[in-house]
Structures are given as structure tokens and as C-alpha cells.
Coordinates of C-alpha atoms in Angstrom, one line a residue:
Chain J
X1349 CA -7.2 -24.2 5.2
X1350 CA -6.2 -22.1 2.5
X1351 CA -4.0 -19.1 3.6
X1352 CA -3.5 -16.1 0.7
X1353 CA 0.0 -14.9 1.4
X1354 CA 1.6 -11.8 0.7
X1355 CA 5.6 -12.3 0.0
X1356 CA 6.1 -8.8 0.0
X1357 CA 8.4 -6.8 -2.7
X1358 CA 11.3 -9.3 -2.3
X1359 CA 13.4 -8.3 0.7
X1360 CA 12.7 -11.4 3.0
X1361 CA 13.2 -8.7 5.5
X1362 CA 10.2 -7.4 4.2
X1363 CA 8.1 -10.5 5.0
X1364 CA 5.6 -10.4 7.9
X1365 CA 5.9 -12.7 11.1
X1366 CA 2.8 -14.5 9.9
X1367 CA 3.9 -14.7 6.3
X1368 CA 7.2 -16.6 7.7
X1369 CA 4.6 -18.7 10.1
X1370 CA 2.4 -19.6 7.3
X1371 CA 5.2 -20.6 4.9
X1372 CA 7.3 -22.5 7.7
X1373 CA 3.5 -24.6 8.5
X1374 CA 2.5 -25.1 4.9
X1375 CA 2.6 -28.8 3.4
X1376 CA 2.2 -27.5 -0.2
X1377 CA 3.1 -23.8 -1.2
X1378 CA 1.5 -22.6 -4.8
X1379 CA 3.8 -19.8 -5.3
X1380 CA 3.8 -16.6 -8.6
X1381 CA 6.6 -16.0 -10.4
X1382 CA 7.0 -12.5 -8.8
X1383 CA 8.0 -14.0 -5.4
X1384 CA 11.6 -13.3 -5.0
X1385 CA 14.2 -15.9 -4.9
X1386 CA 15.2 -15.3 -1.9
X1387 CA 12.4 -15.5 -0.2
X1388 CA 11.3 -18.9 -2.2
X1389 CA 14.9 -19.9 -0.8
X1390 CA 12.9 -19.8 2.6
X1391 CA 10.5 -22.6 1.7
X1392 CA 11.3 -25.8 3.8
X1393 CA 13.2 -28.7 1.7
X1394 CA 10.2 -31.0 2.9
X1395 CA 7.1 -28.7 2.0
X1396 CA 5.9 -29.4 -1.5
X1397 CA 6.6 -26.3 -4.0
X1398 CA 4.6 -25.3 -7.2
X1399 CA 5.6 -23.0 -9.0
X1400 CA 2.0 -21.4 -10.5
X1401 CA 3.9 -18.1 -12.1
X1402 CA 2.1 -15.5 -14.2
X1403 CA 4.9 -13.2 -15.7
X1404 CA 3.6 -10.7 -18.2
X1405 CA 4.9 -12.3 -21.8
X1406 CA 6.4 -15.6 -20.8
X1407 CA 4.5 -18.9 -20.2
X1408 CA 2.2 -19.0 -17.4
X1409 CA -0.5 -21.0 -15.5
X1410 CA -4.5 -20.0 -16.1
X1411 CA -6.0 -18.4 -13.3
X1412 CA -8.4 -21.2 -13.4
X1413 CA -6.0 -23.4 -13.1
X1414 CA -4.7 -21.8 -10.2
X1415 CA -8.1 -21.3 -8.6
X1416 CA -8.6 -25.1 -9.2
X1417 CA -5.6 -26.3 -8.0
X1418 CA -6.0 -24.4 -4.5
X1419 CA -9.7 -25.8 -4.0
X1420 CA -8.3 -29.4 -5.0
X1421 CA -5.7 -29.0 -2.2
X1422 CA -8.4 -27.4 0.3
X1423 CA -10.6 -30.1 0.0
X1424 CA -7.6 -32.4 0.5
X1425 CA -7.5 -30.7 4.1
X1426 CA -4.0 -29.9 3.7
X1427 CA -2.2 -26.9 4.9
X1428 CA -1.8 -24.9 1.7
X1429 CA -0.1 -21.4 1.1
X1430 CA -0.8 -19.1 -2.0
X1431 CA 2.0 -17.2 -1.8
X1432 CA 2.1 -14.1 -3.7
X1433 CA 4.7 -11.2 -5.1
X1434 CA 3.5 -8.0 -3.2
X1435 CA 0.0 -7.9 -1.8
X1436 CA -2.5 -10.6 -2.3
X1437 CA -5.4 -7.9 -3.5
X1438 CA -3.0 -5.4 -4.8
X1439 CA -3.6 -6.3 -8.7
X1440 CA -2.4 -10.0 -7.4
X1441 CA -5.8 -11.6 -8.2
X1442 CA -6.3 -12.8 -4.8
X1443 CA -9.7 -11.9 -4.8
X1444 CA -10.8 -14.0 -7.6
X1445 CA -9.2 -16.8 -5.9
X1446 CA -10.9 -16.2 -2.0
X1447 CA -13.9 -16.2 -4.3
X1448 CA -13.2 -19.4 -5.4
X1449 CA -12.6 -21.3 -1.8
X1450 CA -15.2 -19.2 -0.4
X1451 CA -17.9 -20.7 -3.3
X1452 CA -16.3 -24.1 -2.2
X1453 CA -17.1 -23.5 1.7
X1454 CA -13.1 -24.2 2.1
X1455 CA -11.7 -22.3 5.3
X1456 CA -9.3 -19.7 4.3
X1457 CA -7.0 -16.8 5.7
X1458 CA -5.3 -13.3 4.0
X1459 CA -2.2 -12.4 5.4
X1460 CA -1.5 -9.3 3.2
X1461 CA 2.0 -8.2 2.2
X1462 CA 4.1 -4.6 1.6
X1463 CA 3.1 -3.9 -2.3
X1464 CA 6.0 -3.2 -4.6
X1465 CA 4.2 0.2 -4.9
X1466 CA 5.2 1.6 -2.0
X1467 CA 8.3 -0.5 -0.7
X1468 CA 10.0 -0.5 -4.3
X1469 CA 9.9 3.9 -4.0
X1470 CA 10.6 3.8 -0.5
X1471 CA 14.3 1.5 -1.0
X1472 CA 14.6 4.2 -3.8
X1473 CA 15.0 7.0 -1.6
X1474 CA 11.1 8.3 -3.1
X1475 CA 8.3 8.7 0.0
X1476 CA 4.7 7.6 -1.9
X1477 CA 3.1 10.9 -0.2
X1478 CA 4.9 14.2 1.1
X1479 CA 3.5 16.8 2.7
X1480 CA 5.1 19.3 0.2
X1481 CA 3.8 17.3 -2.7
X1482 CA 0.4 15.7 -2.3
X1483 CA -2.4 14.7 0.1
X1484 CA -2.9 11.6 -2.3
X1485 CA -1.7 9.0 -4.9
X1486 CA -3.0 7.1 -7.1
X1487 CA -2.1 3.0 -7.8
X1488 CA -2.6 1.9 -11.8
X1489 CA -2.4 -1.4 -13.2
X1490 CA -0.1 -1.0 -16.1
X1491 CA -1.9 -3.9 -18.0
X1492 CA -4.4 -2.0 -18.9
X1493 CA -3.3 -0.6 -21.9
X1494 CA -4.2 3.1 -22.7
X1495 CA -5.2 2.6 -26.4
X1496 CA -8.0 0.2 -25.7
X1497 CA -6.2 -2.6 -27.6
X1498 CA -6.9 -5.9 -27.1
X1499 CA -3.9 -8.3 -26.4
X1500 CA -5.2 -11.5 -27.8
X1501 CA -2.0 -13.0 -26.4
X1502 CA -2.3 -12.3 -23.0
X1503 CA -5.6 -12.8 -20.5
X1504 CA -4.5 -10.0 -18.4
X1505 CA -4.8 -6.9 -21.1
X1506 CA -8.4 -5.8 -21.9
X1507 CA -10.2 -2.5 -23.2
X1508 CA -8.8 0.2 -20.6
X1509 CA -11.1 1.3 -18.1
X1510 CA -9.0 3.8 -16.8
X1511 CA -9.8 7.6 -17.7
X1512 CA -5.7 8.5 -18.0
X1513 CA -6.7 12.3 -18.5
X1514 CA -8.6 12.4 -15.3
X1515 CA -5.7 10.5 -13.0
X1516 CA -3.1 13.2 -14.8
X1517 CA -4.8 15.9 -14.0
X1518 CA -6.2 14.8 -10.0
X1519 CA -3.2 13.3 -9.1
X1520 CA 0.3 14.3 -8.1
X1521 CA 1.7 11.2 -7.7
X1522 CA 1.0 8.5 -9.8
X1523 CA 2.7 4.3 -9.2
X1524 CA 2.0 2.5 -12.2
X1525 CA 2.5 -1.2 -11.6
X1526 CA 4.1 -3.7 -14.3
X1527 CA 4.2 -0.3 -16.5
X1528 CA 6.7 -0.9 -19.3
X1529 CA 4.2 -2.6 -21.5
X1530 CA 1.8 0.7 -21.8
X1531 CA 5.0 3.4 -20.7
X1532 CA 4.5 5.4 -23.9
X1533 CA 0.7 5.1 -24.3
X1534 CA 0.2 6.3 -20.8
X1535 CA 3.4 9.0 -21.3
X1536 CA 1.6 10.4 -24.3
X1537 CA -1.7 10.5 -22.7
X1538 CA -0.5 12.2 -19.5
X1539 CA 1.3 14.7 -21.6
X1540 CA -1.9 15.7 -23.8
X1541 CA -3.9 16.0 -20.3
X1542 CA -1.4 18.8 -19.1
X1543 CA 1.4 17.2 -17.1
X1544 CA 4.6 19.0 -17.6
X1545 CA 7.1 16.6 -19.8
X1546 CA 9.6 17.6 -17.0
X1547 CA 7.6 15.3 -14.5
X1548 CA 10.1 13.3 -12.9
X1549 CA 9.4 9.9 -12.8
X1550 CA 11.1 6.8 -11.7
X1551 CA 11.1 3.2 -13.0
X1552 CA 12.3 0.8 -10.1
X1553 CA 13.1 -3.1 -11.2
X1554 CA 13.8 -5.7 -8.6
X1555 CA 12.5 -3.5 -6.1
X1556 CA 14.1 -3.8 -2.7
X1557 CA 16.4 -6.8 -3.9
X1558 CA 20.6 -6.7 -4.1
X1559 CA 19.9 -6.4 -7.5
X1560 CA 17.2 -3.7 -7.2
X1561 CA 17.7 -1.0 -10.4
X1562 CA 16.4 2.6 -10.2
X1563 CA 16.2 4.8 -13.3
X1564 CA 14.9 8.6 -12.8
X1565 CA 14.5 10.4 -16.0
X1566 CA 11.5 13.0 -17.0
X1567 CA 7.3 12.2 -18.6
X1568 CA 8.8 13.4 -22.4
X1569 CA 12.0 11.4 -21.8
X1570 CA 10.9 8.1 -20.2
X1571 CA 10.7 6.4 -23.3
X1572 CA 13.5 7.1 -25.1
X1573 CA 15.6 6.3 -21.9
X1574 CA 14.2 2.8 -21.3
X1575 CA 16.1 1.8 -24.6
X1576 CA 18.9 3.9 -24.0
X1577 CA 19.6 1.7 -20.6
X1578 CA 18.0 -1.4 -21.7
X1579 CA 15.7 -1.6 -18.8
X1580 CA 13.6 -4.2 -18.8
X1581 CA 9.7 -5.3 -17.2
X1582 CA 9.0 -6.2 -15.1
X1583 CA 9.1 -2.6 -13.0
X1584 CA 7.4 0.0 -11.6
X1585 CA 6.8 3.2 -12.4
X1586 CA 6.3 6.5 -10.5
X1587 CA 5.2 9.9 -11.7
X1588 CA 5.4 13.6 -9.5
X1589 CA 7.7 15.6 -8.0
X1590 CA 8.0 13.1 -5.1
X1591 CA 11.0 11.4 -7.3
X1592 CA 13.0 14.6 -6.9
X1593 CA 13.2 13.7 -2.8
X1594 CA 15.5 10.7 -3.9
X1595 CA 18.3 13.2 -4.1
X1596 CA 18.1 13.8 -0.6
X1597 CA 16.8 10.4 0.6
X1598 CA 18.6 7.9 -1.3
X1599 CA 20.4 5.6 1.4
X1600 CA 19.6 1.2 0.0
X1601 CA 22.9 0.8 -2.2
X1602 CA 20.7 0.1 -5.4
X1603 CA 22.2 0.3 -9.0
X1604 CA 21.1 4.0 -10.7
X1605 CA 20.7 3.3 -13.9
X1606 CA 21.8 6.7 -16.0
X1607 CA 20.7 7.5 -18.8
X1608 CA 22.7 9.3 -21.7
X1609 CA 22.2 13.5 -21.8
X1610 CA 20.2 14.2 -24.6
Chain B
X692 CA 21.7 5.4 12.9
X693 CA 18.4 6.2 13.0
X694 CA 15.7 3.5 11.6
X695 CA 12.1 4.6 10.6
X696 CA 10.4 1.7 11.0
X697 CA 6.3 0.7 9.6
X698 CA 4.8 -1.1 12.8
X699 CA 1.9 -1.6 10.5
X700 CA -1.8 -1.4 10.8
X701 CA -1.7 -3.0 14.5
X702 CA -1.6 -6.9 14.4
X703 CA 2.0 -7.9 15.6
X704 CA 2.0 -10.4 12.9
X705 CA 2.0 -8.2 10.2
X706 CA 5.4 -6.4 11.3
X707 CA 8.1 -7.2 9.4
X708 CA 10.4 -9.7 10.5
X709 CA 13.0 -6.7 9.6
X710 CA 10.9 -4.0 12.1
X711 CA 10.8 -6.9 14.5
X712 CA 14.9 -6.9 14.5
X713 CA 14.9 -3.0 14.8
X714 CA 12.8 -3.5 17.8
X715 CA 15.0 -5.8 19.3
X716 CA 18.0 -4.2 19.0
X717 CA 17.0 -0.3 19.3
X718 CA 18.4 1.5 22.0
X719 CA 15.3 4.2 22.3
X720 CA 12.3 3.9 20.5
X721 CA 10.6 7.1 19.5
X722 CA 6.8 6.2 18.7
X723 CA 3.4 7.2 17.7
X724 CA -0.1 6.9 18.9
X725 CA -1.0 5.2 15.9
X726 CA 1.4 2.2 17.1
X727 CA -0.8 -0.3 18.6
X728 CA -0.6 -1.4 22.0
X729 CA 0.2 -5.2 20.9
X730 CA 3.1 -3.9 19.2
X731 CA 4.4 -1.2 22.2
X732 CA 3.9 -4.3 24.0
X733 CA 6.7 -5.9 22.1
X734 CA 9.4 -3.4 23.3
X735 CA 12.3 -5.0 24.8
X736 CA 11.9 -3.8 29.0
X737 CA 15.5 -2.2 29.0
X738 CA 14.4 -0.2 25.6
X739 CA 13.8 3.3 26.3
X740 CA 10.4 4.3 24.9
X741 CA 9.7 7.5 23.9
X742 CA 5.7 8.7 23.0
X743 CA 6.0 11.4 20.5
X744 CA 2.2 11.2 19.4
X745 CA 0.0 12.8 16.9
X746 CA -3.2 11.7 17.2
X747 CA -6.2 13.7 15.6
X748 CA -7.6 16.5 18.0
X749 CA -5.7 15.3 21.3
X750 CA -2.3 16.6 22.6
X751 CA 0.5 15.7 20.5
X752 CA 4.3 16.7 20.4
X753 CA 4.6 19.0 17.5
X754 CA 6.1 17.5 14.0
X755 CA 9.0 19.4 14.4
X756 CA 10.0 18.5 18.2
X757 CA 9.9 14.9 16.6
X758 CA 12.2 15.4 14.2
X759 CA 14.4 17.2 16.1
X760 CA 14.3 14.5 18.6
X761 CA 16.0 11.9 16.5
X762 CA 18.3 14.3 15.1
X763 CA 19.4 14.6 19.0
X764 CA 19.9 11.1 19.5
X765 CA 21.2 10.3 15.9
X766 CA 23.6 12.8 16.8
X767 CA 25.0 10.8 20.5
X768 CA 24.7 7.7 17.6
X769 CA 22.5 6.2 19.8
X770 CA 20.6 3.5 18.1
X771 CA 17.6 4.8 17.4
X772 CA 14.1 3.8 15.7
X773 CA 11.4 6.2 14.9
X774 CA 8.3 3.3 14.5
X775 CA 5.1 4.8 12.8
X776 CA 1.8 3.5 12.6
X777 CA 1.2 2.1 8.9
X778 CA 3.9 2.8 6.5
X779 CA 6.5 6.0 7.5
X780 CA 6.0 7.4 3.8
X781 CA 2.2 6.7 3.2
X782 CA 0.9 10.1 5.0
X783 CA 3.5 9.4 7.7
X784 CA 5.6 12.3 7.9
X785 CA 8.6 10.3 7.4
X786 CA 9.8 12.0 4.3
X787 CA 10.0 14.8 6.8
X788 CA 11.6 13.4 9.0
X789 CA 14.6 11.4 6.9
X790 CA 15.1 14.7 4.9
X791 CA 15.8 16.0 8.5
X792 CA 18.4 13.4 9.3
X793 CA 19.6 13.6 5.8
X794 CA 20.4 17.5 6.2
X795 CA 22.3 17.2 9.7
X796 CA 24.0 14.1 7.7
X797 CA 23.2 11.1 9.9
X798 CA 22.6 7.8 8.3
X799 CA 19.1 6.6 8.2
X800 CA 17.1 3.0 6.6
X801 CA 13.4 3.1 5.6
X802 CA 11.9 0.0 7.0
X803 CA 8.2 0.1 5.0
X804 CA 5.0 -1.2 7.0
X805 CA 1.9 -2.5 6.0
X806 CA -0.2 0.2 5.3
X807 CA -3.7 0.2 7.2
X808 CA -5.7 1.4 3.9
X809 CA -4.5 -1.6 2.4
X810 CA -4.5 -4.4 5.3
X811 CA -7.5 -3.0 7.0
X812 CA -9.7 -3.8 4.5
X813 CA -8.2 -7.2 4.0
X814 CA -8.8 -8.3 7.7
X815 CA -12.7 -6.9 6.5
X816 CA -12.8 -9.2 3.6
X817 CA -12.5 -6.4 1.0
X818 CA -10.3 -6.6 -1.6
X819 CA -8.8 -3.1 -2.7
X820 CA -8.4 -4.1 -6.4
X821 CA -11.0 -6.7 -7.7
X822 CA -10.8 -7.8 -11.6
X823 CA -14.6 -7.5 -12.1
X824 CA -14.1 -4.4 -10.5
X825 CA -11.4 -1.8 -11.1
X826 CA -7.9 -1.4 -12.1
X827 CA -6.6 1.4 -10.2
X828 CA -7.3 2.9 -7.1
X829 CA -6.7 6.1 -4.7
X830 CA -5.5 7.3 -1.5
X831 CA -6.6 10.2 0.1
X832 CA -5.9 11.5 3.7
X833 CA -8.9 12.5 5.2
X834 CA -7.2 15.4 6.9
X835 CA -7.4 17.5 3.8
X836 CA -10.9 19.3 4.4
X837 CA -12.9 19.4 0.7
X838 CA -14.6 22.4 2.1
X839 CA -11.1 23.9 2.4
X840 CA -11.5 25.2 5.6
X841 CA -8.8 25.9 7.4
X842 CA -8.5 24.4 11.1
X843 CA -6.7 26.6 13.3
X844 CA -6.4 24.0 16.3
X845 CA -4.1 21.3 14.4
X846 CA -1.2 21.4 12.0
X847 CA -2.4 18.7 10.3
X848 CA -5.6 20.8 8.3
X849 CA -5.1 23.2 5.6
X850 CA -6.8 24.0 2.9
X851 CA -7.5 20.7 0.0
X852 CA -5.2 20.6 -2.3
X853 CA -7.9 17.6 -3.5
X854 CA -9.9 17.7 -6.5
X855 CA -12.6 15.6 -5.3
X856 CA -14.9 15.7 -7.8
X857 CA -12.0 14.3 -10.2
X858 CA -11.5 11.8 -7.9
X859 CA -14.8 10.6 -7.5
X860 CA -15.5 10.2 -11.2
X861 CA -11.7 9.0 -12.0
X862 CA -11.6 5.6 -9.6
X863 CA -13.9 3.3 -9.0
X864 CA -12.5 2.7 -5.7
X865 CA -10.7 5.2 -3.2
X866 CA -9.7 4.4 0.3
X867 CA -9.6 7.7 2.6
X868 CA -7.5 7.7 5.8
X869 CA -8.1 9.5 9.1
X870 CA -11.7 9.9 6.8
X871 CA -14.0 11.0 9.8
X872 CA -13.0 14.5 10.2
X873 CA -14.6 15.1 6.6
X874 CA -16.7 12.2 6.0
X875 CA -19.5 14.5 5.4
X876 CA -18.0 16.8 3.3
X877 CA -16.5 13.9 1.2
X878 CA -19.7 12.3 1.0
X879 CA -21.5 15.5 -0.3
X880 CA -18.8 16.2 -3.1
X881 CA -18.9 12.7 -4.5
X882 CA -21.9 12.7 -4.8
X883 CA -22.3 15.9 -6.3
X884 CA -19.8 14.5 -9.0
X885 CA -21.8 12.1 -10.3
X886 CA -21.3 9.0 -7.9
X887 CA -24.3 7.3 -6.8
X888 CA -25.5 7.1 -3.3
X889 CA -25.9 3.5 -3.2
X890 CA -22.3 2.8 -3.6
X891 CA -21.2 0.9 -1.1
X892 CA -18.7 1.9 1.5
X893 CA -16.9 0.7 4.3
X894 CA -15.8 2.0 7.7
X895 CA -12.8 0.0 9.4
X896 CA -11.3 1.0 13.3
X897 CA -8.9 -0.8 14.5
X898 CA -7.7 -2.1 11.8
X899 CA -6.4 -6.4 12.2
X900 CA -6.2 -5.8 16.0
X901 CA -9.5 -8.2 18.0
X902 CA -10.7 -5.1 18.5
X903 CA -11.3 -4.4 15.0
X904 CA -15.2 -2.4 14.3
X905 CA -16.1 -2.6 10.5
X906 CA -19.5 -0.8 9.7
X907 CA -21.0 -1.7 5.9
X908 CA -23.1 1.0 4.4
X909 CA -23.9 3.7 1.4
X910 CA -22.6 6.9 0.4
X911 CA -26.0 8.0 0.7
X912 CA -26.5 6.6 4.0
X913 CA -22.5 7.2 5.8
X914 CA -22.7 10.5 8.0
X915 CA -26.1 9.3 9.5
X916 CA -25.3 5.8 10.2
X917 CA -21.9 6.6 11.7
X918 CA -23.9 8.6 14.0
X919 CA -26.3 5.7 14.4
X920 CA -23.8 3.4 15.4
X921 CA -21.6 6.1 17.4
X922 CA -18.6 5.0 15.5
X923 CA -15.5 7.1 16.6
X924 CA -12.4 8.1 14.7
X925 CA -10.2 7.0 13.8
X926 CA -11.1 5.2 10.8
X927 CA -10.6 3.7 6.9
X928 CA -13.0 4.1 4.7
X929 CA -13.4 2.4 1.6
X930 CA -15.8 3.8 -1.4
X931 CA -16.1 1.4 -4.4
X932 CA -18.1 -1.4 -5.1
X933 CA -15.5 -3.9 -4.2
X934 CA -17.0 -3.5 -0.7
X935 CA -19.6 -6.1 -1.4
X936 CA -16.9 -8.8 -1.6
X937 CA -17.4 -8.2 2.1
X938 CA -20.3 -10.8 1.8
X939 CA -18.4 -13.5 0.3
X940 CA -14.9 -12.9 1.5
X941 CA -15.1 -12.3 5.9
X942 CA -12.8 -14.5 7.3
X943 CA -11.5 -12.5 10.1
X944 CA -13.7 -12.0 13.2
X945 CA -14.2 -8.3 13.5
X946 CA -17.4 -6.8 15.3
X947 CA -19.9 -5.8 12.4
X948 CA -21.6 -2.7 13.4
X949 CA -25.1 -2.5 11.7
X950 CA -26.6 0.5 11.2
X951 CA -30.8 0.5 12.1
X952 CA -32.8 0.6 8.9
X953 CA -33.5 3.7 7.2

């Protein structure tokens, strides 16, 4: 039995019952670089850990690889756990790798996890949806770079599929995940489709962490404030007048990062 | 302190082992028909347990009588929770509700939930993002009438603030909540913008609970063969082609309801 595991943002207070079940029963845990410390801190000293990471940039594993390893251990009958940043099938690939066991006839579980999307704005002080605001919102993987250029570094950037003008212009609210390597792509293109440059948007790092860091700045000056505060990916972005509520919600003790008047 | 807590979709596993805490140790619990029983069920006996429901079409208490509530017993510094269904700031009110406390100046935490538009379709074997499939997704509330008529018997309906037609040709996939009110509609205006009526869509009730109903069918097809199978509200429903994973990725044992043959 393969179980797909959602770690959640990072907050091991964030974990589900099952998630803790799952990891405390495992004999071998294939685990992403985007799983906090802390909660890979929670792993058993006995239970065999790999570390299977895909950061954007650095040095990672091949999905196949991955995919491979966790039919090698199915078929091994051992108790394995895929444990995952976030949500298994939020951008997290987990898809592609129930694909794979399923193809294999190897028994598997999903125990799905709180997506940094929604848990990283919500430790922020910023509600996803608000009745004065919007009635939707819209999720983006920021891998998908608005130019259309190919990263023939990376397996994760392709053509983008994504019609930028249409999201700006249906959606209030916008979360853009892993979105500092597109930020100024997608802030030009969201500007040329009519969204105010005073937009307030948010970039959230280490969300719901100790060391979580929220930045709120404005669609023309996002840019230019990620260098000014030497913010760095990976993080998430949100976009709409949602951010504004973090004035009167803010209340998890997270560093505001502040960027210099212009 | 007053903690608004995600119960999440309805299986007690997928509560956070930080709601699970709040639970514990809550002195009065204020929440909402969307809480499933499994969780209520969890309550500690001594815990006083408040119903403060909104529920589509039956009796509810009114938003603001809620929110009023635990500014009451925030106030006496009782230790309160305020558990939602789902997530408290995905279409949850709760950024109501914690600007409330936040204006009367009593100290509030944002526990997140699983959301059910996210878990649901897990427990269905859908994937909400799929490589092969799209890169960004959307979440509508179903409550927002696309013929923008105004319901004069609930709070919860006014006029769309939706454009549905740049939703339907802007995601590939879009998961509606509370979707049976205006299935009809919805279905009429996505198709009118382009998308076909053989895209695939999903129904989910009862999200991760053993009681969970998941009905596979077309845009085309949707009003009729709720009808068919008498499915009631209320319900997920998922639009995008990642629906077809279905076939591949069940795991969980839900009850498939199968619409006759056209």
C-alpha cells in the first residue's frame, strides 16, 4: 500500500489526523523538499526517510524516478508514504504518480493536505474569498511562464497554457503558486489586461512556519520591491483587494517584510 | 479568545491535529450545518454546543446573530471556537466574522480546514490539477446566480458578480460549490461560451464521509441526469477533463450514481 500524503503548508499543527497516522505507520517515507522541517522532524528515528525533493532551481529527483521508486516499494509490499508539501493534487504531481501505482495494480490511498494557497493567506491575516470582494478565485501555477519560453533547464516550465488576460480580467483574486520565477511576466501581463497597478498583492514565504515572511506591496510595484527586500522563492503570491483585510486581520506573529517608499 | 476553526470536508481524519486541540479544549463550540456529524460527534460531552446553521434553503440563524454571538462570549473571554465546514475563509464567512472580533478588539487564530472542493474530489479519484491537463484552476460558489436573479428568500443570493463566460473559456478546470442551486444556468453559459458538452463533470455529496454519492457525467448531459438519479444538494461539482482520472484513480469506496442512458 502506497498512501499519497499531504504535509500541509508547514505548521505540523496543520497536519491531518490521518497524515500523522500514515507517517507514524510508514516503514519507508519518500518525502519533497517543500515538507517543512518540522514536520519531517515528526518521522520516527526507525522509519526509513528519502528525501525525493523537487525545489524549483536546485538539484532534484526526476518524476520518473520518483514514480519508479514508489512502484518498487509497492510491489515490495511495504507500507510506503509519499509525503508531500501542501496538497498531493494541488500542482504536487500526485496525479501522475496514482497513475503510475494504479497502471501497476499496487493498492494505494490520498490523504489530501491544506494547500499553501489558502493556509499561507490565511496565517497572513488575508481570507482567499470575502463576501465584499469576490464570489471566486482563481489558483495558477507560477511555473508556467507567461512569455511562452522554454526552460531547457528545468522539466517543470513549458509553453504557457494559461490565457493571463482572461484570469486578470474574470478574477478578483488571484494565488499564484511558486510565483517569483514569472512575477514580472505575469505583473506586466495583468497590467496590459486592465488591472489597476494599485492591486494589492501579497507574497507569503515559509507560509505558516516561525519563520513565515509576508510582504504586501501593489501589481506596478511588486517587482521592484522583491529586490528592494531580498525576498526570495520559493513563495506565494496573491493578487485583489482581499490583501487589504490583512490590516484588520493580521493576528500569527509573522515577519512583515517592508519595503522602502518609493 | 475566539478560534475559527476548518472541521473540513467531513471525514474526522482530515481535521487538523490543531482543530482537533481546539475541540478539546473549547469551552463552547459555535457550529455549522456543514460540520459533519462524525466531527459534532467528537465534541467533548461537557462542551457547550451551539448550532448556528446556514444551510441552503432551510432555517438558519442569520450571519450577523453569528457574529454577534462570539463577540458575546469573546467578550466573558470564554474560550470559544467558531468550527465551519471546509475552510473558514474559502466562502465561509469567516473574514466576516474575524473582522467582527477584530473591531470589538478580541483576540482571534485562523485554524484553516481542508477545503471540500479540493478533498471531495480526491476521495472521488479526481485530481484538481493534472499535468496532461491544466495549470490553473477556479473556484466558484454556486450561490452566485449567472442569470443574476435576485433571491429574496436567502441572504446568501444576489446578483453574479461572475463572468461566466470568462471563466469557462479561461480554465480548463473549475470546481463550483453549493453548484445545485444554478447548475442549469451554469451549464447553459458554459456552454454558450464555447465549452463543449461532452466535457466531463463531476458531482460529489458528502464529500470523504461513507456516505459519500459521486455522479460522473457531461455538461451536456448534467441538469437531466441529476434529475435522473434524484441527486440532492448539496454538492461539488467539478468541470474539466481531469474528471476522467476518475477511471484510473477510485480508491475510496463512494456510492457511484449512474445516470440511465440517454
Amino acid at each position: 500500500m502506497v498512501i499519497l500524503v499531504g504535509a500541509g503548508p508547514g505548521d505540523p499543527e496543520l497536519l491531518t489526523i490521518g497524515a500523522l497516522k500514515a507517517i507514524n505507520a510508514a516503514e519507508v517515507i519518500v518525502y519533497d523538499a517543500l515538507v517543512s522541517q518540522e514536520i519531517v522532524e515528526l518521522i520516527p528515528e526507525h522509519t526509513e526517510k528519502i528525501l525525493a525533493g523537487k525545489r524549483g532551481g536546485g538539484h532534484s529527483t526526476k518524476q520518473e524516478d520518483i514514480s519508479n521508486l514508489l512502484v518498487k516499494f509497492g510491489k515490495e509490499n511495504r507500507r510506503v508514504v509519499r509525503l508531500k508539501g501542501g496538497d498531493p493534487f494541488v500542482f504536487g504531481r500526485g496525479g501522475e504518480e496514482a497513475c503510475c501505482l494504479a497502471n501497476e495494480n499496487i493498492p494505494f490511498r490520498i490523504i489530501p493536505g491544506l494547500t499553501s494557497g489558502i493556509a499561507g493567506p490565511a496565517y497572513a491575516g488575508i481570507p482567499v474569498t470575502h463576501r465584499a470582494v469576490n464570489a471566486n478565485f482563481a489558483f495558477i501555477t507560477g511555473h508556467e511562464s507567461p512569455d511562452n519560453t522554454q526552460d531547457h533547464n528545468s522539466e517543470d516550465v513549458h509553453p504557457s497554457r494559461i490565457d493571463w488576460e482572461g484570469v486578470a480580467r474574470t478574477f478578483p483574486v488571484i494565488v499564484l503558486y511558486m510565483a517569483m520565477r514569472n512575477v514580472e511576466s505575469v505583473r506586466k501581463r495583468m497590467v496590459a489586461a486592465g488591472r489597476s497597478p494599485d492591486t494589492p498583492v501579497a507574497l507569503i514565504r515559509w507560509a505558516t512556519t516561525p519563520r513565515q515572511q509576508t510582504m504586501v506591496t501593489t501589481l506596478g510595484r511588486v517587482t521592484k520591491d522583491i529586490k528592494a527586500v531580498g525576498m526570495k522563492p520559493p513563495a506565494i503570491m496573491i493578487i485583489g483587494k482581499v490583501v487589504d483585510y490583512r490590516n484588520i486581520l493580521q493576528w500569527f506573529q509573522d515577519e512583515t517584510l517592508v519595503p522602502p517608499e518609493s
